[in-house]
XYZ file of C-alpha atoms in Angstrom:
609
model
C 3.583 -11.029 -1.656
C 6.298 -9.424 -0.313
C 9.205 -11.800 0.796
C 8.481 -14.644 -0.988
C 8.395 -12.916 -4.591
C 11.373 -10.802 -3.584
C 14.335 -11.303 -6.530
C 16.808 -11.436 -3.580
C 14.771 -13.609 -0.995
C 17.646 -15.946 0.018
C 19.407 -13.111 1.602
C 16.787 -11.584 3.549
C 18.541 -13.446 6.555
C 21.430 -12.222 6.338
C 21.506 -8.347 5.511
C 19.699 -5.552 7.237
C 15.887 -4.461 5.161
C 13.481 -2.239 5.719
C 9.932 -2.785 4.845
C 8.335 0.596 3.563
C 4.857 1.329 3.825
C 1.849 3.332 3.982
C 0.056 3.301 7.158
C -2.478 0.523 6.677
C -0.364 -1.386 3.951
C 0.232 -4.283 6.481
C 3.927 -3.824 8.042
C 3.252 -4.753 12.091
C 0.703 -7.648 10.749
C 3.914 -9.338 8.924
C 6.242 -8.717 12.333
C 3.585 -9.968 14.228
C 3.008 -13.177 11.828
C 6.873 -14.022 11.932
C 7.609 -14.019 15.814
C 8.419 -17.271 17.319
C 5.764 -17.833 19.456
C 2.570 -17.420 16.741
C 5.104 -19.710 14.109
C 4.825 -22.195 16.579
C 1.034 -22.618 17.264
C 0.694 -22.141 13.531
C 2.853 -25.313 13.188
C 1.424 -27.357 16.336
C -1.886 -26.832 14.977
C -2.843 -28.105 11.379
C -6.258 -28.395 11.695
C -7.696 -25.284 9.795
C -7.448 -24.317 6.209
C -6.243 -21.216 7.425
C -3.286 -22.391 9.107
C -2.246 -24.691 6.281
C -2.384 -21.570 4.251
C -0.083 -19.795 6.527
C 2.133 -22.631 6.667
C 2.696 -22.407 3.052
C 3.553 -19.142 3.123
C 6.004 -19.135 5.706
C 7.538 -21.880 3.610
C 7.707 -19.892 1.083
C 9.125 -17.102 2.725
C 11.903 -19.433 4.265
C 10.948 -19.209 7.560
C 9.693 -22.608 8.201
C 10.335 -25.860 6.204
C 8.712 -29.644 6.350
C 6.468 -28.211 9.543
C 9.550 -27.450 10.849
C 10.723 -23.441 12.169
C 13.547 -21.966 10.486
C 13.751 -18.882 12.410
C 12.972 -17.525 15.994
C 11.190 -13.906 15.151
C 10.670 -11.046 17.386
C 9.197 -8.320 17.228
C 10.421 -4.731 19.480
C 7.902 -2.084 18.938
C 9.737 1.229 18.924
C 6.805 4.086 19.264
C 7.725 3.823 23.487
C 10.510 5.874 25.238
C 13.637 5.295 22.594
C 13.069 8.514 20.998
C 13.267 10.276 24.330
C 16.374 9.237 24.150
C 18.034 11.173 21.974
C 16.799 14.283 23.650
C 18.736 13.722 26.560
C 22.232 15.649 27.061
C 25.117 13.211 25.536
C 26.748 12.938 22.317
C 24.979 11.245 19.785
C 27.633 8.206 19.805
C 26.516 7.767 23.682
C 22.740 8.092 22.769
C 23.017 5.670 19.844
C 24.907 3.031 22.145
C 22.410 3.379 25.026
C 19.370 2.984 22.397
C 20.824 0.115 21.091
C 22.128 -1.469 23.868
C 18.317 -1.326 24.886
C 16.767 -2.549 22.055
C 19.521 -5.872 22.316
C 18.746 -6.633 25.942
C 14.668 -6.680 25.174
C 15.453 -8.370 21.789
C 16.904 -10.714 24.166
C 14.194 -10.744 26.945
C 11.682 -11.168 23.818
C 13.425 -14.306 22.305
C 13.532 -16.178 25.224
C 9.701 -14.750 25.899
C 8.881 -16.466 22.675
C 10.900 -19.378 22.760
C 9.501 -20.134 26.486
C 5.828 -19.525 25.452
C 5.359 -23.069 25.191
C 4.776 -25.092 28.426
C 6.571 -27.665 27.087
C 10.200 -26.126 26.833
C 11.935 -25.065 29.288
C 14.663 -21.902 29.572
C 17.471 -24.780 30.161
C 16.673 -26.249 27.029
C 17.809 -23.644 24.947
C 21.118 -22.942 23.851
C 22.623 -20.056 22.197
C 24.811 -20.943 19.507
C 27.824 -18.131 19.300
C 29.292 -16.812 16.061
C 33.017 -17.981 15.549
C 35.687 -15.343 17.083
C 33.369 -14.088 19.476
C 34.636 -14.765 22.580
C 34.685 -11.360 23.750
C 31.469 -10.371 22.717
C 30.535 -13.955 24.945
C 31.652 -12.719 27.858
C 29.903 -9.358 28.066
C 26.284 -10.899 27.307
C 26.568 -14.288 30.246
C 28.128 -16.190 27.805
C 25.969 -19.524 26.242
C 24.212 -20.156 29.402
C 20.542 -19.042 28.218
C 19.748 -18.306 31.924
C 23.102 -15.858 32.376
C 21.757 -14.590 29.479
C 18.757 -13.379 30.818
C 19.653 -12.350 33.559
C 22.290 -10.062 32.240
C 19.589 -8.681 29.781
C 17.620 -8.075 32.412
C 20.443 -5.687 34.232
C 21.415 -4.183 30.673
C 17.462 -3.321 29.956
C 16.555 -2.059 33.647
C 20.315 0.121 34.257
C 19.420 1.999 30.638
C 15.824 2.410 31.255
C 16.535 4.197 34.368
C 18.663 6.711 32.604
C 15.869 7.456 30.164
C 13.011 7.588 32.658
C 14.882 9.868 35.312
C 13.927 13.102 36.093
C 16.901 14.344 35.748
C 19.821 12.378 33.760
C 22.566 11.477 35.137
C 26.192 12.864 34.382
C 28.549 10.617 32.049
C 30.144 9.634 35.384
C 26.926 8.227 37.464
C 25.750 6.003 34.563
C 25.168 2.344 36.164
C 28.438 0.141 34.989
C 25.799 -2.311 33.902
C 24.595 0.575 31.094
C 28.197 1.469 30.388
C 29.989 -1.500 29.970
C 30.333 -3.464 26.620
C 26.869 -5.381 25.566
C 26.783 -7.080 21.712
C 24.595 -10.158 21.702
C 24.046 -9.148 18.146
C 27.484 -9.668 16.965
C 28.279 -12.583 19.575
C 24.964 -15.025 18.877
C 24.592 -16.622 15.540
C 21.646 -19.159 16.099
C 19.417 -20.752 18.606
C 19.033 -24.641 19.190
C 16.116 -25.915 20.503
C 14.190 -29.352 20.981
C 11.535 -29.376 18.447
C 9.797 -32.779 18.258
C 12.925 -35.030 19.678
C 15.228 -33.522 17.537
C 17.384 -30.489 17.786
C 16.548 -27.785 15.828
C 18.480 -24.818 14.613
C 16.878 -21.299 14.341
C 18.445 -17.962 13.134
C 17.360 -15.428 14.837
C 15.370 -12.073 13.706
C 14.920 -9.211 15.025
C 11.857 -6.963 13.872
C 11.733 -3.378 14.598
C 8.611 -1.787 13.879
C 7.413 1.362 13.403
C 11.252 2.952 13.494
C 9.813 6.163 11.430
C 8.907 7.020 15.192
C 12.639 7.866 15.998
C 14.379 10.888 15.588
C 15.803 10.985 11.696
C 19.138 11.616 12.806
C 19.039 8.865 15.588
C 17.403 6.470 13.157
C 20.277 7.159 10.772
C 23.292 6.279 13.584
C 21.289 3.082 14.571
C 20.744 1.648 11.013
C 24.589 1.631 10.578
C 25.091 0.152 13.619
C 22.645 -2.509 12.920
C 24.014 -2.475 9.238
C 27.738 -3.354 10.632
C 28.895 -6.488 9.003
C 29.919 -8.512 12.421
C 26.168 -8.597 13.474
C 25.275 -12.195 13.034
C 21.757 -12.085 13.523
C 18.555 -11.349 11.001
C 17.124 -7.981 11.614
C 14.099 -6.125 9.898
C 13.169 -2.846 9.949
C 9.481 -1.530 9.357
C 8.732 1.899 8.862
C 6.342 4.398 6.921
C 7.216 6.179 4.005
C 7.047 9.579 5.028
C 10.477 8.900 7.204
C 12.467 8.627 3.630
C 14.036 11.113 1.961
C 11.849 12.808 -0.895
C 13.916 11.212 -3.745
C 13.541 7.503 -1.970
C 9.535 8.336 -1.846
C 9.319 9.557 -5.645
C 11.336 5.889 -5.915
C 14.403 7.996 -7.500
C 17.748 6.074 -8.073
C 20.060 6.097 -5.528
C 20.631 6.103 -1.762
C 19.193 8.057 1.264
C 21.537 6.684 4.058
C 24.996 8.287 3.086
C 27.573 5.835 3.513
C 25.486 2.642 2.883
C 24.760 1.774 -0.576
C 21.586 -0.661 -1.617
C 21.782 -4.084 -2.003
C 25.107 -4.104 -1.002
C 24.477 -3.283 2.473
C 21.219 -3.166 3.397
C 17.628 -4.319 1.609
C 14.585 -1.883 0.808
C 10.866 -3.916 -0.050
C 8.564 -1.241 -0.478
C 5.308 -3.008 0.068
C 3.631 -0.031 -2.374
C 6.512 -1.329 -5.622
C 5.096 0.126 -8.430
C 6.907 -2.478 -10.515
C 4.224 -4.795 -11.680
C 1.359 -2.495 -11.194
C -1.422 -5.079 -13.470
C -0.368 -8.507 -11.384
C 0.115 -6.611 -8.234
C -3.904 -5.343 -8.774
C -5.134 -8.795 -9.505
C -3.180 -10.591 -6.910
C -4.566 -7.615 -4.298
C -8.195 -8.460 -5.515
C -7.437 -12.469 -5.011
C -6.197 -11.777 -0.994
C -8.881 -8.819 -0.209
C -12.043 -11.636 -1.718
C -10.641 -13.686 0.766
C -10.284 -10.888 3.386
C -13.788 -9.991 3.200
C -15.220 -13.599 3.441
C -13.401 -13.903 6.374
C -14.426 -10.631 8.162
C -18.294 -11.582 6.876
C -18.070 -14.746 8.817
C -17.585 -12.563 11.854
C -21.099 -10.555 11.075
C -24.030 -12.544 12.708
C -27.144 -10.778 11.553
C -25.639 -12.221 7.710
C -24.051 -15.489 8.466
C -27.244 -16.756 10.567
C -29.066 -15.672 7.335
C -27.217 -18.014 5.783
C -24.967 -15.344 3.933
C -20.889 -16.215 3.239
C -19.682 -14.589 0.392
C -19.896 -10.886 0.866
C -18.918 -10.646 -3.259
C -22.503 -12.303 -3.621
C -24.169 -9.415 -1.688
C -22.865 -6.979 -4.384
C -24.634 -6.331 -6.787
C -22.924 -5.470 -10.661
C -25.573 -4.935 -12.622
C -26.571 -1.409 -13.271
C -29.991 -0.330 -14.001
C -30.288 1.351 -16.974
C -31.748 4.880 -17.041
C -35.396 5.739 -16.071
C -37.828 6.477 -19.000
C -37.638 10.105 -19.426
C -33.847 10.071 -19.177
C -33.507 7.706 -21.779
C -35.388 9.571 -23.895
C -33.471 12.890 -22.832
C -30.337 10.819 -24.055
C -31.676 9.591 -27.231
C -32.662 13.276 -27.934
C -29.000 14.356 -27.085
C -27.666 11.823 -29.518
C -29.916 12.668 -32.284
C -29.216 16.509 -31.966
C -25.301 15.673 -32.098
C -25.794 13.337 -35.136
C -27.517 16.428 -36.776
C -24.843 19.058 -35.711
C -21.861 17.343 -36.721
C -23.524 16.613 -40.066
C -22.861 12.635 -39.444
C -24.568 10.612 -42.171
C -27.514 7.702 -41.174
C -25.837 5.023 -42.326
C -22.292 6.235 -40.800
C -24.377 6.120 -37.226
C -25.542 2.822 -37.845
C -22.200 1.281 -38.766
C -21.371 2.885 -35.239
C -24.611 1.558 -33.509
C -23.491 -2.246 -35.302
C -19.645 -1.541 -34.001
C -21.330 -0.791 -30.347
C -23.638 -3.837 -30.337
C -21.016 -6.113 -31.572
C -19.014 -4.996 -28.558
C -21.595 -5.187 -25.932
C -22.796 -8.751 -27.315
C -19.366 -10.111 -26.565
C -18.505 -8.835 -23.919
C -18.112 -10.991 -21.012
C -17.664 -8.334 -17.526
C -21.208 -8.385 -15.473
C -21.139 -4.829 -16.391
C -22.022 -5.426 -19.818
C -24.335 -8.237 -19.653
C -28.592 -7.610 -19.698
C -30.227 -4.913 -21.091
C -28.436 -1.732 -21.308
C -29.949 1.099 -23.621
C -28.384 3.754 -21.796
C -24.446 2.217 -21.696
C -25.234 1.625 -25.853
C -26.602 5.011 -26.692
C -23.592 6.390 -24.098
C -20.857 4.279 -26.444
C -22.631 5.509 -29.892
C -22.488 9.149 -28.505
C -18.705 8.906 -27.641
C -17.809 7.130 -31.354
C -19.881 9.632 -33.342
C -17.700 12.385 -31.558
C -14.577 10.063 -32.149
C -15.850 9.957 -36.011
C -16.495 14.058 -36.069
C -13.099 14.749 -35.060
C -11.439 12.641 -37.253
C -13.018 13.363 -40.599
C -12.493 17.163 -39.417
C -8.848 16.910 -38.517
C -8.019 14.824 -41.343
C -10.388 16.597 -44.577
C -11.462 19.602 -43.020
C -13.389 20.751 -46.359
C -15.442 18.033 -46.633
C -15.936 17.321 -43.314
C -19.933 18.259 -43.199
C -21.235 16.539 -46.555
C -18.898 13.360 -47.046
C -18.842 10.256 -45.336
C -15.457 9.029 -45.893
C -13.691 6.153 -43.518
C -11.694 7.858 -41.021
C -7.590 6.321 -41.521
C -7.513 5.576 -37.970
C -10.899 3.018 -37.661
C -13.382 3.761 -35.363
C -13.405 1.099 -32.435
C -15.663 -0.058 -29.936
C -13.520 -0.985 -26.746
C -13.729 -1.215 -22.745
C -12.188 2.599 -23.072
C -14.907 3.866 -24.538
C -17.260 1.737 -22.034
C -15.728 3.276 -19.288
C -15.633 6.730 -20.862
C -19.720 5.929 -21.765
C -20.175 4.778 -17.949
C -18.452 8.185 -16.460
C -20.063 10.597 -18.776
C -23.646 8.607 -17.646
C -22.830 9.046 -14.283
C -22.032 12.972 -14.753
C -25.234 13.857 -16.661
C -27.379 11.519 -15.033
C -26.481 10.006 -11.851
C -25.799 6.649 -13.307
C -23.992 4.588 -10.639
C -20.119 4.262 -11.876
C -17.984 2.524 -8.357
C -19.565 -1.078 -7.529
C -18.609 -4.445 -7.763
C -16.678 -5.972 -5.450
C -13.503 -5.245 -8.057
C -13.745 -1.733 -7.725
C -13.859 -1.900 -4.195
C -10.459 -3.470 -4.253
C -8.790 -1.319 -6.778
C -9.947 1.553 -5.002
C -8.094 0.274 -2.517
C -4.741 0.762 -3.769
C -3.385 -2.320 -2.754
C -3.921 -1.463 0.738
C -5.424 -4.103 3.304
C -7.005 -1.335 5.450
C -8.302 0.743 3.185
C -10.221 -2.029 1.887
C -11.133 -3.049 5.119
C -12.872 0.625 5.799
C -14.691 0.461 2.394
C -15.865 -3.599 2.823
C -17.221 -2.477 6.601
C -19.021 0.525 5.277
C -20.734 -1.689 2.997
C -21.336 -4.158 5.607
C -22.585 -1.742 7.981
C -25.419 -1.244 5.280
C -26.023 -4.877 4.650
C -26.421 -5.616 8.398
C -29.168 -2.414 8.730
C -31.121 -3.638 5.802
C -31.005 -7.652 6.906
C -31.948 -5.861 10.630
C -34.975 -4.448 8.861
C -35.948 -7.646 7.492
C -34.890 -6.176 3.830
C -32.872 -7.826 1.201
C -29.302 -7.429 2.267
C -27.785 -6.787 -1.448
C -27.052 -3.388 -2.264
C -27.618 -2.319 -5.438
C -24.740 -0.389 -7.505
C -26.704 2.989 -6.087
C -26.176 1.753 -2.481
C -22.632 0.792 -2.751
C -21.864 4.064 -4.845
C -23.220 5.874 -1.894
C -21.830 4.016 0.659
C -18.195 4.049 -1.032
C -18.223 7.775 -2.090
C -19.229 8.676 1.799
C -16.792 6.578 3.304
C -13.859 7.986 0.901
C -14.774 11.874 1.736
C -14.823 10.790 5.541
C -11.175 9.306 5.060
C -10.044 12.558 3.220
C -11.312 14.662 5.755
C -10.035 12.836 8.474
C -5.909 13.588 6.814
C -4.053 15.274 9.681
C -0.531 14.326 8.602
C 1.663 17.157 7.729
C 0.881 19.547 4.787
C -2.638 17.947 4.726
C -4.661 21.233 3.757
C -2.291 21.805 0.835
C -2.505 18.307 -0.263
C -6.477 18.356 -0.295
C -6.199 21.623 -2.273
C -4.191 19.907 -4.760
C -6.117 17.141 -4.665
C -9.167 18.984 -5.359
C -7.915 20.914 -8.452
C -6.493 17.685 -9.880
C -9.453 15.962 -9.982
C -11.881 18.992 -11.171
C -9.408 18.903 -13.954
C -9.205 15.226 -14.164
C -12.772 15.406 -14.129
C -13.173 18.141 -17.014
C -11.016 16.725 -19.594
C -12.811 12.909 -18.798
C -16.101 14.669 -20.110
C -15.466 15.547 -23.344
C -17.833 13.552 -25.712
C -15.299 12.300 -28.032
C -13.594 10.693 -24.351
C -10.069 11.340 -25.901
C -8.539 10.806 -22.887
C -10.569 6.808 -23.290
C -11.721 5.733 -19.933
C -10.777 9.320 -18.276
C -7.956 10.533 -16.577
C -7.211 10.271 -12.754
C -3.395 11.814 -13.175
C -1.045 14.215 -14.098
C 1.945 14.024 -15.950
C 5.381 16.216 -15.222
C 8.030 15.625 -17.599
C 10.529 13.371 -16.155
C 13.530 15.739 -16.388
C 11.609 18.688 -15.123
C 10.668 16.283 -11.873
C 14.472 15.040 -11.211
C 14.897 18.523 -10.883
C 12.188 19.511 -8.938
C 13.696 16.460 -6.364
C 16.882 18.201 -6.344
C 15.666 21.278 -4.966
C 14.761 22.420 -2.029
C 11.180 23.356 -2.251
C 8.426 23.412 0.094
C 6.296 21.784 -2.352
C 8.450 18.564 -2.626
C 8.048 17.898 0.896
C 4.045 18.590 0.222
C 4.396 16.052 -2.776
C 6.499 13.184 -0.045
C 3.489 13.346 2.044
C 0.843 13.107 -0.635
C 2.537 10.231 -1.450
C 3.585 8.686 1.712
C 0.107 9.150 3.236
C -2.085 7.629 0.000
C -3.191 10.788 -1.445
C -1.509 10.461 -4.431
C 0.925 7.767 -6.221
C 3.964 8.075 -8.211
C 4.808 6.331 -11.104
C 8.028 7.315 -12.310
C 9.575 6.617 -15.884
C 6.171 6.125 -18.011
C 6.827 6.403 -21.628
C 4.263 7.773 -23.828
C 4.492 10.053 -26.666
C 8.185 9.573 -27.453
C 8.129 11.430 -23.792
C 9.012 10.047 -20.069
C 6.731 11.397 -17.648
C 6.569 11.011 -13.998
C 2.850 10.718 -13.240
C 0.896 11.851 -10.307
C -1.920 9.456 -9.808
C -5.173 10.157 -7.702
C -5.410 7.576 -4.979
C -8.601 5.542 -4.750
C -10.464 7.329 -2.447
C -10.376 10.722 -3.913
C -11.351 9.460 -7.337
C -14.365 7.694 -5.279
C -15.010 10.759 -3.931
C -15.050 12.947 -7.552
C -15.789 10.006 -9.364
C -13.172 9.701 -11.398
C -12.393 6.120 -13.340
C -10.146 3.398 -11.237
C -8.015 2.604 -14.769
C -4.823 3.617 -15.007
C -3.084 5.303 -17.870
C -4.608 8.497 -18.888
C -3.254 11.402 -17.801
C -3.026 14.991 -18.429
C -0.155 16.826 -19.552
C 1.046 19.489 -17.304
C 4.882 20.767 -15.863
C 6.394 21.996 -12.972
C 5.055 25.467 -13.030
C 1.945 24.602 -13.224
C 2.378 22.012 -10.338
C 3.550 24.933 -8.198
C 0.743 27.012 -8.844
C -1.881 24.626 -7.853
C -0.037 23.683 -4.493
C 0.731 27.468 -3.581
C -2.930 28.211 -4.567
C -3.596 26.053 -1.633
């Protein structure tokens, strides 16, 4: 998903990229996957479906080929002691070399920790292969011999983290020779050779930091050009959240937020939330999380021993349709409308024949069985549709003719979904189920998901506890879903979280508002705003409190950006609602409709907050 299908894949290797996330989106599972020794049991061991499918992928991603490795991964966590670091009382160019120093002496210790993991291979058998004019860099790091190596990574790591751990740091002067003296492995080593099934094997090396958002700015800046530097030979990733960008690289502006180093020329950014291809990105998400949630089922024993293995199966997508009394209520509704807005009987059954033709062929489980309510919702929404038109367009005759509208009525999934969310409003008409709107809810994010597939678990293990059907109906899983998002919402605690909720909260009442009206001009509902494009590039040029409010919406998965969208003979930047607060105010999960607002108006709501 995200190395593989990356336009520039072949390079990965070789420049410096940082992986940009959410939290949850995934970013220390993929470090974890691509270190050494995990590659190699994945390899060794071919006896699972599971591992096969790895395997592919990591071909795919170039990091293995013919069951063979291609690279020797590790991964450096950095949410210890290195941001300490840069609180102690040096210049910044001695902070940045001790940091870094560090983090090459235990990217050092961790290579040879993975590469060693196997019984099988000893520390004599590996060699480290140096880049070409490096000779000086050899010397300082114990030259080829793998075991000087370690050993003088060992003196580098233990001399530096002294220093950092003391009570009391020591002057320029007293710092250990072993911390002060020259130490580049990543500019002197260019690959790794190793025995791999009788042959030699060569392996580039890579270098995954994760979680770098947890350093200083300013440090984190100094160490990404140093890591950026075009003499260091080996692969190095960076992960990191979004809320450590700049709020111009969040809102996915042009440009560059690490002066001196321009994109794609000298470093790599894969933002695992691209916006790019927003439609396949959905349907691919809904492919891996069905697969996700089979797995994690397989895990629950009160439903597998039940004979249970598809947790899709255990959701139920058909809705019921509408008590007695409040399908009458409805039918009375529609007949007082047809009579207020003058509509003719045989222009409301042309609608009714447009609506059944609709419902007859369409082919989602929502549609399919008996549905009075979703039909009589659909008529209601066209005969609205119908009233406005004739008045807009022949105002005078509006209440005694029944002319053909220019623009034809149509019966679509918009005006399903509007029908579905205005059922819901009046009449509690479940509106989130299925196993699809779980994952697009999920905004493309594996543990979000994850939180909304175990809350509906949790309810499927009670019931099958009590001896009940474990299904949930669409009522269950609207409950369970709708809980779980306001218990994620109130749980934010990142920064500018009460303003965000506020904002939130007034976006979706007025999301919520416009989705209501009967003739659903808005089709399925909207979930967003839209700023005009040129009033938000200015916005992001300012210094405003409520762009760094905005960053965090967005870098924490309240809201979503989508920059550029053309409708209207306008460009808009669009504020989305994430998928748990439209679970929450029950809001549609389709994208696209929006409500037209500006800056002012943006500033109000977040200052109201």
């Amino acid at each position: 998903t995200f190395i593989a299908r990356h336009p520039r894949k072949d390079v990965l290797l070789d420049m410096p990229v940082r992986i940009i996330g959410n939290p949850g989106s995934g970013k220390t599972m993929l470090a974890s996957l691509v270190e050494f020794r995990l590659i190699e049991k994945i390899l060794r061991d071919q006896s699972t479906d599971g591992n096969r499918a790895l395997v592919a992928a990591l071909t795919e991603c170039n990091l293995c080929e013919a069951l063979q490795p291609k690279v020797a991964g590790v991964r450096l966590p950095m949410e210890t002691e290195y941001r300490d670091f840069w609180e102690l009382p040096y210049e910044p160019a001695v902070k940045t070399k001790l940091v870094f120093s560090l983090i090459q002496a235990r990217a050092m210790l961790g290579l040879i920790r993975n590469l060693t993991a196997s019984r099988k291979r000893a520390l004599e058998n590996i060699r480290f292969v140096p880049r070409e004019s490096a000779e000086a860099q050899l010397e300082q790091i114990g030259g080829v011999d793998s075991r000087a190596i370690l050993e003088r990574a060992k003196e580098v790591e233990r001399a530096i983290y002294s220093i950092g751990a003391s009570l009391i740091p020591p002057d320029l002067s007293e710092i250990p020779p072993e911390a002060r003296d020259p130490y580049q492995p990543f500019e002197a080593i260019r690959a790794i050779e190793i025995d791999w099934n009788g042959a030699l094997v060569e392996l580039r090396p890579l270098v995954v930091l994760d979680d770098v958002h947890t350093l200083h700015p300013d440090q984190f800046a100094t160490l990404f050009r140093a890591m950026a530097r075009r003499e260091v030979a080996i692969a190095r990733w960076m992960m990191m959240r979004m809320d450590a960008l700049s709020p111009s690289k969040v809102f996915q502006s042009v440009g560059d937020d690490l002066p001196g180093l321009k994109i794609e020329r000298d470093y790599i950014d894969i933002v695992m939330q691209d916006k790019s291809d927003r439609a396949s990105d959905r349907r691919l998400f809904r492919k891996m999380a069905a697969d996700m949630a089979d797995r994690y089922f397989s895990l629950v024993d009160e439903l597998r021993i039940r004979g249970y293995v598809k947790f899709r199966e255990l959701l139920s997508t058909e809705a019921p349709t509408l008590p007695g009394g409040k399908l009458d209520e409805l039918r009375r509704v529609l007949d007082r409308d047809q009579r207020n807005m003058g509509i003719a009987p045989k222009r409301r059954a042309a609608i009714e024949r447009l609506v059944g033709s609709y419902l007859k062929g369409a082919t989602a489980p929502r549609s399919r069985g008996s549905q009075e309510d979703l039909r009589l919702g659909m008529i209601r929404v066209l005969m609205h549709r119908y009233a406005v038109r004739i008045a807009r367009e022949t105002p005078l005759l509006a209440e005694v003719d029944d002319s053909e509208p220019r623009m034809a009525l149509k019966a679509d999934a918009g005006v399903a979904e509007a029908a579905r969310s205005h059922l819901h409003e009046k009449y509690g008409r479940p509106f989130h189920y299925g196993l699809d709107d779980v994952c697009d809810a999920s905004d493309e994010n594996a543990e979000l998901f994850l939180h909304f597939a175990g809350a509906l678990v949790e309810r499927m293990q009670t019931r099958a506890l009590q001896g009940n059907d474990p299904a949930l109906t669409p009522s269950q899983q609207q409950s369970a879903l709708q809980q779980k998002a306001e218990e994620m919402i109130e749980a934010w605690s990142f920064p500018f979280s009460r303003q965000v909720r506020s904002l939130t909260v007034r976006m979706a009442e007025e999301c919520r508002s416009a989705s209501q009206q009967p003739n659903a001009h808005l089709g399925a509902g909207a979930n967003a705003i839209g700023i005009p494009e040129n009033e938000m590039q200015q916005l992001l040029r300012s210094d405003e409190e409520i762009v760094l409010v905005l960053k965090f919406a967005i870098a924490y998965g309240a809201i979503v950006a989508q920059r550029n969208y053309g409708q209207g003979s306008k460009t808009w930047c669009l504020l989305e609602l994430s998928g748990p607060v439209c679970l929450r105010h029950g809001l549609t999960l389709k994208r696209g409709g929006f409500l037209e607002r500006d800056v002012a108006r943006l500033r109000a709501a977040i200052e109201a907050g």
